[in-house]
Amino acid sequence: MSSTLTPSASPLSPLPTPGSALHERSVAQLADGLRRREFSAVEAARHFLDRIDAHASLGAFLALDADATLAQARAADARIADGTAGPLEGVPIAHKDVFVTRDFPTTAGSRMLAGYRSPFDATVVEKLAQAGAVTLGKLSCDEFAMGSANGSVAVPAAGTGAVTPVQNPWDTARVPGGSSGGSAAAVAARLAPAATGTDTGGSIRQPASFCGITGIKPTYGRASRHGMVAYASSLDQAGPMARSAEDCALLLSALAGPDPDRDSTSLDRPAEDFGRDLGASLAGLRIGVPAEFFGDDLADDVRAPLQEALRTYERLGATLVEVRLPLTKLAIPTYYVIAPAEASSNLSRYDGVKFGHRAQDFADLESMYRRSRTEGFGDEVRRRILIGTYVLSHGYYDAYYLQAQKLRRMIADDFQKAFAACDLIAGPVAPTVAWRQDEHARDPLADYLADIFTLPASLAGLPGMSLPAGTGAHGMPVGLQLIGNYFAEARLLNAAHRFQQETDFHLRTPHGF
């Protein structure tokens, strides 16, 4: 079935009446309403800006500029009026603060980049703007995208003046996940219909799971990394976060595509309609279920809704197949060698000389470097830089970094063996539901271990997504992870869409929002 901007016909997702609140509408429904001139882009932008202001205590946004947003909205209204509207014309979205933007400051959640203004837009931002999207603001994230809980952000939240971790809208005492926690919280709380995120080791999928929304990490290279503040270059990948698979398909179709002149890692594959298969039958679809994903590491309150989700897929015509991913547990040490090594290299540019924070008090060039980096980087960033520098140092490169790269190749090979027996792989996103804000405060390793189910696909460069599949302890959302083979985004999105036509988990809203 071809993807259109017509809302799903599912009885669980009825088309809102023209008088309904705009934040209750999906991306597809907003685009349709704008095209029909039921409301203007300016009205939509103002509606969401008012909601953002009313829920500033959530800490989801780091930068807002109403004048810039409304100027973009007026330009969108003009294009709608003259018949040159793009597929997302006038739809408000927000960007994770690792994508550089001309109209808004970019900090990557770090004091190191406080006040930085980019002279250009990231390719992902540029492509979405070309499709007509209107930027609401920049979203909070772990500093330089390093974290699993959005607890390492080091710059003040918009509207509060305080440095604060983002709160999970389902329970404000709990984390939203990271590093794209601001993106997930904003979409879950209906402060934005959609947002961009980045996924290095699970940073789209895990916060999407914790906040009860849908998010997809495409195949590595599908989306340009130009203008994305780098963490680990061989792993970082941009993707959309929204309420539904239908919305994610619309957004991914707009933001993906080759960028050979500006990103040498972007794939030479033409842009495509990722919603082209939405609604197709799942009869004959083989879903692999790895035993390693359902072991003792998985909490019972997460296991139960996932097992029910798999039964739903069986009712839809899919066949469950047992597969093996034997190196799953080695994904954590592999990732936490490779990613810090790349971070150590990427973040060496922040030395206080050309740009970034510069210390005020120093005696010579060496002390300026040392003081600037100590003041500018937070604890988690410094920890990963030190790990990365260590594993790249003489005498340890072969023992750690080279061995990790070999394991990475073996993990990718395991997936290919599994895909010989199945079309998609299903499992948990995280071992537990979102934890309390103070639960892992003194144990960073606990955050690292929470990535066990998302890291393998990241290391292999495979597309993966999270979709709401039920609730666990304390009524917190549980996400189902679907992993596809390279370039299988359309198949993933259809599988998620068919599930969402049968369930209403993606339509549920946190109390008070």
Short mmCIF file of C-alpha atoms in Angstrom, two decimals:
data_model
loop_
_atom_site.label_atom_id
_atom_site.label_comp_id
_atom_site.label_asym_id
_atom_site.label_seq_id
_atom_site.Cartn_x
_atom_site.Cartn_y
_atom_site.Cartn_z
CA MET A 1 0.00 0.00 0.00
CA SER A 2 1.38 3.41 -0.88
CA SER A 3 2.12 5.83 1.90
CA THR A 4 0.02 8.99 1.85
CA LEU A 5 -0.73 11.78 4.23
CA THR A 6 -4.18 10.30 4.80
CA PRO A 7 -4.55 9.16 8.42
CA SER A 8 -4.80 5.45 9.15
CA ALA A 9 -8.21 3.87 8.81
CA SER A 10 -7.72 1.86 12.00
CA PRO A 11 -10.70 2.12 14.40
CA LEU A 12 -8.18 2.72 17.17
CA SER A 13 -6.86 5.90 15.54
CA PRO A 14 -9.90 7.91 14.40
CA LEU A 15 -9.46 11.16 12.56
CA PRO A 16 -9.87 14.02 15.07
CA THR A 17 -12.69 16.42 14.38
CA PRO A 18 -11.70 19.86 13.02
CA GLY A 19 -12.24 21.38 16.46
CA SER A 20 -10.05 18.94 18.35
CA ALA A 21 -6.81 20.05 19.97
CA LEU A 22 -3.97 20.14 17.48
CA HIS A 23 -1.62 18.26 19.80
CA GLU A 24 -3.94 15.25 19.61
CA ARG A 25 -3.25 14.91 15.90
CA SER A 26 -0.54 12.82 14.32
CA VAL A 27 1.99 14.16 11.85
CA ALA A 28 -0.10 12.75 9.00
CA GLN A 29 -3.27 14.33 10.38
CA LEU A 30 -1.59 17.70 10.92
CA ALA A 31 -0.21 17.69 7.38
CA ASP A 32 -3.65 16.83 6.02
CA GLY A 33 -5.36 19.54 8.07
CA LEU A 34 -2.83 22.15 6.97
CA ARG A 35 -3.23 21.18 3.35
CA ARG A 36 -7.04 21.45 3.70
CA ARG A 37 -6.56 24.84 5.47
CA GLU A 38 -8.50 23.74 8.54
CA PHE A 39 -5.90 25.73 10.47
CA SER A 40 -2.74 27.61 9.59
CA ALA A 41 0.88 26.74 10.21
CA VAL A 42 1.11 29.82 12.45
CA GLU A 43 -1.84 28.57 14.52
CA ALA A 44 -0.24 25.14 14.84
CA ALA A 45 3.13 26.60 15.84
CA ARG A 46 1.57 28.89 18.46
CA HIS A 47 -0.46 26.00 19.87
CA PHE A 48 2.64 23.88 20.43
CA LEU A 49 4.74 26.80 21.71
CA ASP A 50 2.03 27.46 24.31
CA ARG A 51 2.12 23.82 25.39
CA ILE A 52 5.91 23.88 25.64
CA ASP A 53 5.70 26.96 27.85
CA ALA A 54 3.01 25.38 30.04
CA HIS A 55 5.13 22.26 30.60
CA ALA A 56 8.57 23.87 30.84
CA SER A 57 9.22 22.02 34.11
CA LEU A 58 9.52 18.79 32.11
CA GLY A 59 12.91 20.10 30.93
CA ALA A 60 12.50 18.73 27.39
CA PHE A 61 13.71 21.84 25.53
CA LEU A 62 17.08 23.59 25.73
CA ALA A 63 16.43 26.41 23.24
CA LEU A 64 13.33 28.19 21.96
CA ASP A 65 12.88 31.21 19.70
CA ALA A 66 9.23 31.99 19.04
CA ASP A 67 10.07 34.65 16.46
CA ALA A 68 12.16 32.21 14.40
CA THR A 69 9.51 29.49 14.66
CA LEU A 70 6.66 31.80 13.64
CA ALA A 71 8.69 33.19 10.73
CA GLN A 72 9.12 29.63 9.43
CA ALA A 73 5.39 29.01 9.95
CA ARG A 74 4.42 32.13 7.99
CA ALA A 75 6.65 31.02 5.13
CA ALA A 76 4.96 27.60 5.22
CA ASP A 77 1.51 29.22 5.04
CA ALA A 78 2.64 31.18 2.01
CA ARG A 79 3.78 27.99 0.25
CA ILE A 80 0.49 26.27 1.08
CA ALA A 81 -1.37 29.24 -0.37
CA ASP A 82 0.59 29.31 -3.62
CA GLY A 83 0.48 25.54 -4.18
CA THR A 84 4.18 24.78 -3.63
CA ALA A 85 3.78 22.99 -0.30
CA GLY A 86 6.04 20.08 0.61
CA PRO A 87 4.78 16.81 2.15
CA LEU A 88 5.35 18.10 5.71
CA GLU A 89 4.46 21.74 5.01
CA GLY A 90 3.74 23.61 8.23
CA VAL A 91 4.07 20.56 10.51
CA PRO A 92 5.88 21.57 13.73
CA ILE A 93 8.79 19.37 14.81
CA ALA A 94 11.75 19.74 17.17
CA HIS A 95 15.39 18.75 16.85
CA LYS A 96 17.72 17.02 19.25
CA ASP A 97 20.40 19.50 20.25
CA VAL A 98 23.17 17.63 18.48
CA PHE A 99 21.96 18.85 15.07
CA VAL A 100 23.41 22.26 14.24
CA THR A 101 20.90 24.94 13.28
CA ARG A 102 21.23 28.51 12.03
CA ASP A 103 18.12 29.82 13.77
CA PHE A 104 18.76 28.23 17.19
CA PRO A 105 21.86 27.72 19.33
CA THR A 106 23.47 24.27 19.43
CA THR A 107 25.10 22.99 22.61
CA ALA A 108 24.93 19.17 22.44
CA GLY A 109 23.86 19.50 26.07
CA SER A 110 27.37 20.63 27.06
CA ARG A 111 28.93 23.70 28.65
CA MET A 112 31.68 23.25 26.07
CA LEU A 113 29.37 24.60 23.36
CA ALA A 114 27.33 27.06 25.42
CA GLY A 115 26.21 29.92 23.18
CA TYR A 116 27.41 28.34 19.94
CA ARG A 117 25.56 29.37 16.77
CA SER A 118 26.15 27.41 13.59
CA PRO A 119 26.42 29.22 10.25
CA PHE A 120 24.57 26.33 8.55
CA ASP A 121 21.90 23.72 9.15
CA ALA A 122 22.64 20.02 9.51
CA THR A 123 21.59 18.04 6.43
CA VAL A 124 18.80 16.31 8.39
CA VAL A 125 17.45 19.70 9.49
CA GLU A 126 17.81 21.05 5.96
CA LYS A 127 15.97 18.11 4.38
CA LEU A 128 13.06 18.33 6.81
CA ALA A 129 12.84 22.08 6.21
CA GLN A 130 12.76 21.44 2.46
CA ALA A 131 9.80 19.11 3.10
CA GLY A 132 8.10 22.04 4.86
CA ALA A 133 8.59 21.22 8.54
CA VAL A 134 8.66 24.10 11.03
CA THR A 135 11.21 23.98 13.86
CA LEU A 136 9.81 24.47 17.38
CA GLY A 137 13.19 24.43 19.14
CA LYS A 138 16.11 22.30 20.30
CA LEU A 139 15.66 19.33 22.60
CA SER A 140 17.61 18.25 25.64
CA CYS A 141 20.02 15.34 25.44
CA ASP A 142 22.83 13.72 27.37
CA GLU A 143 26.04 15.71 26.94
CA PHE A 144 27.49 14.93 23.50
CA ALA A 145 24.88 12.16 23.33
CA MET A 146 26.73 10.11 25.96
CA GLY A 147 24.26 8.49 28.31
CA SER A 148 21.24 6.27 28.78
CA ALA A 149 19.10 8.44 31.03
CA ASN A 150 19.42 12.10 29.95
CA GLY A 151 21.10 12.71 33.30
CA SER A 152 24.34 14.22 32.00
CA VAL A 153 22.89 17.32 30.33
CA ALA A 154 24.91 20.33 31.50
CA VAL A 155 23.06 23.40 30.16
CA PRO A 156 19.85 25.01 31.47
CA ALA A 157 16.46 23.90 30.22
CA ALA A 158 14.44 26.49 28.32
CA GLY A 159 11.94 28.33 30.47
CA THR A 160 13.45 27.19 33.77
CA GLY A 161 16.97 28.62 33.90
CA ALA A 162 18.03 25.46 35.72
CA VAL A 163 20.30 22.62 34.67
CA THR A 164 17.97 19.66 35.07
CA PRO A 165 17.57 16.18 33.63
CA VAL A 166 14.48 15.64 31.51
CA GLN A 167 11.54 14.09 33.33
CA ASN A 168 9.59 11.15 31.96
CA PRO A 169 5.99 12.35 31.35
CA TRP A 170 4.60 9.00 32.54
CA ASP A 171 6.26 9.46 35.93
CA THR A 172 8.29 12.62 36.48
CA ALA A 173 10.40 10.87 39.11
CA ARG A 174 11.72 8.52 36.42
CA VAL A 175 14.20 8.94 33.56
CA PRO A 176 13.01 9.36 29.96
CA GLY A 177 15.96 7.35 28.65
CA GLY A 178 18.89 8.72 26.74
CA SER A 179 20.54 10.23 25.03
CA SER A 180 17.49 11.42 23.05
CA GLY A 181 15.46 11.84 26.24
CA GLY A 182 14.26 15.33 25.40
CA SER A 183 12.98 14.14 22.03
CA ALA A 184 11.09 11.20 23.54
CA ALA A 185 9.62 13.22 26.41
CA ALA A 186 8.48 16.04 24.10
CA VAL A 187 6.65 13.64 21.77
CA ALA A 188 5.15 11.62 24.64
CA ALA A 189 3.87 14.77 26.37
CA ARG A 190 2.46 16.08 23.07
CA LEU A 191 4.75 19.12 23.13
CA ALA A 192 5.75 18.24 19.56
CA PRO A 193 4.15 15.79 17.13
CA ALA A 194 7.59 14.49 16.16
CA ALA A 195 11.28 15.00 16.81
CA THR A 196 14.67 14.03 15.50
CA GLY A 197 16.98 11.84 17.53
CA THR A 198 20.32 10.13 17.14
CA ASP A 199 21.13 6.52 17.90
CA THR A 200 24.72 5.47 18.65
CA GLY A 201 24.04 2.47 20.87
CA GLY A 202 20.28 2.69 21.32
CA SER A 203 19.62 6.38 21.94
CA ILE A 204 16.49 6.51 19.78
CA ARG A 205 15.08 3.11 20.66
CA GLN A 206 15.60 3.12 24.43
CA PRO A 207 14.00 6.53 25.19
CA ALA A 208 11.20 5.70 22.75
CA SER A 209 10.54 2.55 24.79
CA PHE A 210 10.70 4.34 28.14
CA CYS A 211 8.32 7.10 27.00
CA GLY A 212 5.84 4.98 25.04
CA ILE A 213 6.46 6.37 21.55
CA THR A 214 7.79 5.02 18.24
CA GLY A 215 11.34 5.60 17.01
CA ILE A 216 13.48 4.15 14.25
CA LYS A 217 17.22 4.01 13.69
CA PRO A 218 17.78 3.42 9.98
CA THR A 219 20.62 1.45 8.42
CA TYR A 220 23.94 3.18 9.10
CA GLY A 221 24.52 5.65 6.27
CA ARG A 222 20.86 6.12 5.34
CA ALA A 223 20.83 9.61 6.86
CA SER A 224 23.62 12.15 6.53
CA ARG A 225 25.75 12.88 9.57
CA HIS A 226 26.75 16.30 8.18
CA GLY A 227 26.04 18.86 10.87
CA MET A 228 25.48 16.23 13.57
CA VAL A 229 27.80 16.84 16.53
CA ALA A 230 29.90 13.68 16.51
CA TYR A 231 30.15 11.16 19.33
CA ALA A 232 31.22 7.88 17.65
CA SER A 233 31.36 8.37 13.91
CA SER A 234 31.06 4.73 12.86
CA LEU A 235 27.93 4.30 14.99
CA ASP A 236 26.06 7.64 15.08
CA GLN A 237 22.89 7.66 13.00
CA ALA A 238 19.94 10.06 12.82
CA GLY A 239 16.31 8.96 12.86
CA PRO A 240 12.78 10.14 13.60
CA MET A 241 10.75 9.80 16.79
CA ALA A 242 6.96 10.15 16.69
CA ARG A 243 3.78 8.59 17.98
CA SER A 244 3.34 5.99 15.25
CA ALA A 245 5.14 4.01 12.57
CA GLU A 246 3.11 5.88 9.94
CA ASP A 247 4.52 9.19 11.16
CA CYS A 248 8.06 7.80 11.36
CA ALA A 249 7.74 6.62 7.75
CA LEU A 250 6.77 10.12 6.62
CA LEU A 251 9.67 11.71 8.47
CA LEU A 252 12.27 9.13 7.44
CA SER A 253 11.24 9.54 3.80
CA ALA A 254 12.00 13.25 4.12
CA LEU A 255 15.28 13.15 6.07
CA ALA A 256 17.06 10.14 4.53
CA GLY A 257 19.06 10.10 1.32
CA PRO A 258 22.61 10.41 0.00
CA ASP A 259 24.82 13.37 0.85
CA PRO A 260 28.10 12.48 -0.92
CA ASP A 261 29.54 16.00 -1.02
CA ARG A 262 29.22 16.54 2.73
CA ASP A 263 29.25 13.11 4.37
CA SER A 264 31.52 10.41 3.01
CA THR A 265 29.72 7.77 5.09
CA SER A 266 26.29 8.46 3.56
CA LEU A 267 25.15 5.62 1.32
CA ASP A 268 24.78 6.04 -2.40
CA ARG A 269 21.14 4.97 -2.38
CA PRO A 270 18.34 7.20 -3.67
CA ALA A 271 15.72 8.63 -1.36
CA GLU A 272 12.68 6.39 -1.12
CA ASP A 273 9.15 6.24 0.22
CA PHE A 274 9.51 4.24 3.42
CA GLY A 275 5.76 4.11 3.85
CA ARG A 276 5.16 2.34 0.55
CA ASP A 277 4.31 -0.98 2.22
CA LEU A 278 2.14 0.33 5.07
CA GLY A 279 -0.89 -1.90 5.50
CA ALA A 280 0.55 -4.90 3.64
CA SER A 281 -0.29 -8.34 4.99
CA LEU A 282 2.10 -10.00 7.41
CA ALA A 283 1.15 -13.48 6.21
CA GLY A 284 4.32 -15.50 5.82
CA LEU A 285 6.51 -12.99 7.67
CA ARG A 286 9.13 -14.85 9.71
CA ILE A 287 9.97 -13.14 13.00
CA GLY A 288 13.10 -14.36 14.73
CA VAL A 289 13.05 -14.56 18.51
CA PRO A 290 16.58 -14.83 19.96
CA ALA A 291 16.83 -16.88 23.12
CA GLU A 292 19.58 -14.50 24.30
CA PHE A 293 17.04 -11.62 24.36
CA PHE A 294 14.65 -13.44 26.70
CA GLY A 295 17.01 -14.76 29.37
CA ASP A 296 17.35 -13.99 33.05
CA ASP A 297 18.46 -10.40 32.31
CA LEU A 298 14.90 -9.53 31.26
CA ALA A 299 12.49 -8.38 33.96
CA ASP A 300 9.24 -10.35 34.17
CA ASP A 301 7.10 -7.20 33.86
CA VAL A 302 8.81 -6.50 30.51
CA ARG A 303 8.76 -10.11 29.34
CA ALA A 304 4.96 -10.51 29.70
CA PRO A 305 3.82 -7.67 27.38
CA LEU A 306 6.46 -8.62 24.82
CA GLN A 307 5.23 -12.21 24.74
CA GLU A 308 1.69 -10.92 24.22
CA ALA A 309 2.95 -8.67 21.41
CA LEU A 310 4.51 -11.71 19.71
CA ARG A 311 1.18 -13.53 20.00
CA THR A 312 -0.45 -10.54 18.28
CA TYR A 313 1.97 -10.94 15.41
CA GLU A 314 1.06 -14.60 15.14
CA ARG A 315 -2.62 -13.63 14.92
CA LEU A 316 -1.66 -11.25 12.11
CA GLY A 317 -0.17 -14.13 10.13
CA ALA A 318 3.50 -13.98 11.08
CA THR A 319 5.47 -17.06 12.08
CA LEU A 320 7.81 -17.03 15.09
CA VAL A 321 11.19 -18.63 14.54
CA GLU A 322 13.80 -19.32 17.21
CA VAL A 323 17.18 -17.84 16.29
CA ARG A 324 20.49 -17.41 18.06
CA LEU A 325 22.61 -14.31 18.66
CA PRO A 326 25.29 -15.89 20.85
CA LEU A 327 27.54 -12.83 21.16
CA THR A 328 24.83 -10.58 22.61
CA LYS A 329 26.51 -10.20 26.00
CA LEU A 330 29.82 -9.27 24.38
CA ALA A 331 28.15 -6.28 22.71
CA ILE A 332 28.55 -4.19 25.87
CA PRO A 333 32.36 -4.49 26.25
CA THR A 334 32.75 -4.22 22.47
CA TYR A 335 30.74 -1.01 22.28
CA TYR A 336 32.38 0.54 25.34
CA VAL A 337 35.78 0.15 23.73
CA ILE A 338 34.89 1.31 20.21
CA ALA A 339 32.58 4.22 21.04
CA PRO A 340 34.86 5.87 23.66
CA ALA A 341 37.85 5.43 21.32
CA GLU A 342 36.03 7.33 18.58
CA ALA A 343 34.79 9.90 21.10
CA SER A 344 38.34 10.50 22.30
CA SER A 345 39.31 11.35 18.74
CA ASN A 346 36.22 13.38 17.86
CA LEU A 347 36.24 15.49 21.00
CA SER A 348 39.92 16.38 20.75
CA ARG A 349 38.86 19.35 18.60
CA TYR A 350 37.30 21.06 21.63
CA ASP A 351 40.48 22.62 22.98
CA GLY A 352 39.37 26.19 23.68
CA VAL A 353 41.33 27.59 20.74
CA LYS A 354 39.08 27.81 17.68
CA PHE A 355 35.67 27.32 19.27
CA GLY A 356 34.13 25.90 22.39
CA HIS A 357 34.60 26.92 25.99
CA ARG A 358 37.86 28.62 26.91
CA ALA A 359 38.98 28.91 30.53
CA GLN A 360 39.51 32.42 31.83
CA ASP A 361 42.38 31.59 34.14
CA PHE A 362 45.44 29.82 32.69
CA ALA A 363 49.21 30.22 32.68
CA ASP A 364 50.24 28.77 29.32
CA LEU A 365 48.90 26.86 26.34
CA GLU A 366 48.94 23.48 28.07
CA SER A 367 47.09 24.76 31.12
CA MET A 368 44.56 26.46 28.83
CA TYR A 369 43.83 23.12 27.16
CA ARG A 370 43.59 21.34 30.48
CA ARG A 371 41.40 23.90 32.23
CA SER A 372 39.14 24.50 29.24
CA ARG A 373 38.42 20.82 28.77
CA THR A 374 38.01 20.16 32.50
CA GLU A 375 35.52 23.03 32.83
CA GLY A 376 33.72 22.36 29.55
CA PHE A 377 33.22 18.60 29.74
CA GLY A 378 31.09 16.86 32.35
CA ASP A 379 31.94 13.71 34.29
CA GLU A 380 30.50 11.20 31.82
CA VAL A 381 32.20 12.78 28.81
CA ARG A 382 35.55 12.92 30.63
CA ARG A 383 35.12 9.29 31.67
CA ARG A 384 34.59 8.14 28.09
CA ILE A 385 37.44 10.28 26.73
CA LEU A 386 39.80 8.71 29.25
CA ILE A 387 38.63 5.19 28.38
CA GLY A 388 39.00 5.92 24.68
CA THR A 389 42.44 7.44 25.02
CA TYR A 390 43.56 4.45 27.07
CA VAL A 391 42.39 1.79 24.58
CA LEU A 392 44.02 3.69 21.70
CA SER A 393 47.32 4.17 23.46
CA HIS A 394 50.53 2.37 22.51
CA GLY A 395 50.60 -1.11 24.00
CA TYR A 396 46.82 -1.35 24.43
CA TYR A 397 45.52 -0.75 20.89
CA ASP A 398 45.97 -4.39 19.85
CA ALA A 399 44.71 -5.79 23.15
CA TYR A 400 41.50 -3.73 23.29
CA TYR A 401 40.54 -1.69 20.23
CA LEU A 402 41.62 -4.21 17.58
CA GLN A 403 39.96 -7.08 19.46
CA ALA A 404 36.75 -5.07 19.80
CA GLN A 405 36.68 -4.47 16.05
CA LYS A 406 37.03 -8.22 15.45
CA LEU A 407 34.15 -8.90 17.81
CA ARG A 408 32.09 -6.26 16.01
CA ARG A 409 32.51 -8.16 12.77
CA MET A 410 31.52 -11.42 14.49
CA ILE A 411 28.37 -9.80 15.94
CA ALA A 412 27.39 -8.61 12.44
CA ASP A 413 27.99 -12.13 11.12
CA ASP A 414 25.70 -13.58 13.81
CA PHE A 415 22.88 -11.38 12.55
CA GLN A 416 23.39 -12.57 8.97
CA LYS A 417 23.17 -16.19 10.12
CA ALA A 418 19.94 -15.35 11.96
CA PHE A 419 18.46 -13.57 8.94
CA ALA A 420 18.96 -16.72 6.88
CA ALA A 421 16.09 -18.15 8.94
CA CYS A 422 13.91 -15.05 9.46
CA ASP A 423 12.86 -11.70 7.98
CA LEU A 424 12.83 -9.60 11.15
CA ILE A 425 14.10 -10.08 14.69
CA ALA A 426 11.97 -9.14 17.71
CA GLY A 427 12.85 -8.66 21.34
CA PRO A 428 13.05 -6.18 24.20
CA VAL A 429 14.54 -2.72 23.94
CA ALA A 430 15.75 -2.63 27.55
CA PRO A 431 15.82 -5.16 30.40
CA THR A 432 13.53 -3.03 32.60
CA VAL A 433 11.11 -0.14 32.42
CA ALA A 434 12.44 3.36 33.07
CA TRP A 435 14.22 3.60 36.40
CA ARG A 436 13.98 6.36 38.99
CA GLN A 437 16.08 9.49 38.45
CA ASP A 438 18.37 8.77 41.41
CA GLU A 439 18.57 4.99 40.99
CA HIS A 440 21.81 4.79 38.98
CA ALA A 441 23.34 8.06 40.17
CA ARG A 442 26.43 6.41 41.70
CA ASP A 443 26.71 3.49 39.31
CA PRO A 444 27.36 4.46 35.67
CA LEU A 445 27.88 0.79 34.81
CA ALA A 446 24.18 0.18 35.52
CA ASP A 447 23.34 2.59 32.69
CA TYR A 448 25.77 0.80 30.38
CA LEU A 449 24.22 -2.60 31.12
CA ALA A 450 20.77 -1.26 30.20
CA ASP A 451 21.94 -1.07 26.56
CA ILE A 452 22.48 -4.81 26.18
CA PHE A 453 19.62 -5.37 23.71
CA THR A 454 20.15 -2.27 21.55
CA LEU A 455 23.94 -2.39 21.14
CA PRO A 456 24.18 -5.46 18.86
CA ALA A 457 22.17 -3.89 16.03
CA SER A 458 24.12 -0.64 16.38
CA LEU A 459 27.46 -2.41 16.13
CA ALA A 460 26.24 -4.24 13.02
CA GLY A 461 24.85 -1.04 11.44
CA LEU A 462 21.38 -2.60 11.11
CA PRO A 463 18.05 -0.75 11.17
CA GLY A 464 16.06 -1.12 14.36
CA MET A 465 13.03 0.43 15.96
CA SER A 466 11.00 0.57 19.13
CA LEU A 467 7.22 0.60 19.25
CA PRO A 468 4.93 0.72 22.30
CA ALA A 469 3.81 -2.78 23.22
CA GLY A 470 2.26 -2.54 26.65
CA THR A 471 3.01 -1.54 30.22
CA GLY A 472 5.21 -2.95 32.92
CA ALA A 473 5.80 -2.17 36.59
CA HIS A 474 4.32 1.09 37.91
CA GLY A 475 2.32 1.49 34.68
CA MET A 476 5.45 2.44 32.73
CA PRO A 477 5.62 1.85 28.97
CA VAL A 478 7.36 -1.18 27.47
CA GLY A 479 8.75 -1.07 23.95
CA LEU A 480 9.10 -3.93 21.49
CA GLN A 481 12.29 -3.82 19.44
CA LEU A 482 12.18 -4.88 15.80
CA ILE A 483 15.48 -5.32 13.93
CA GLY A 484 15.72 -5.73 10.16
CA ASN A 485 18.45 -6.63 7.75
CA TYR A 486 20.24 -3.84 5.88
CA PHE A 487 17.84 -1.51 4.04
CA ALA A 488 14.72 -3.23 5.44
CA GLU A 489 13.24 -0.04 6.92
CA ALA A 490 10.02 -0.26 4.88
CA ARG A 491 9.43 -3.83 6.08
CA LEU A 492 10.12 -2.81 9.68
CA LEU A 493 7.74 0.13 9.49
CA ASN A 494 4.97 -1.97 7.97
CA ALA A 495 5.34 -4.61 10.69
CA ALA A 496 5.10 -1.89 13.32
CA HIS A 497 2.17 -0.21 11.54
CA ARG A 498 0.16 -3.43 11.35
CA PHE A 499 0.73 -3.99 15.07
CA GLN A 500 -0.42 -0.44 15.77
CA GLN A 501 -3.58 -0.97 13.73
CA GLU A 502 -4.44 -3.79 16.15
CA THR A 503 -3.45 -2.07 19.41
CA ASP A 504 -3.76 1.34 21.00
CA PHE A 505 -0.54 1.58 23.03
CA HIS A 506 0.86 4.28 20.72
CA LEU A 507 -2.26 6.41 21.26
CA ARG A 508 -2.09 6.49 25.04
CA THR A 509 -1.12 9.79 26.64
CA PRO A 510 0.53 10.33 30.04
CA HIS A 511 -1.81 11.70 32.70
CA GLY A 512 -1.76 15.49 32.79
CA PHE A 513 -0.63 15.93 29.18
#
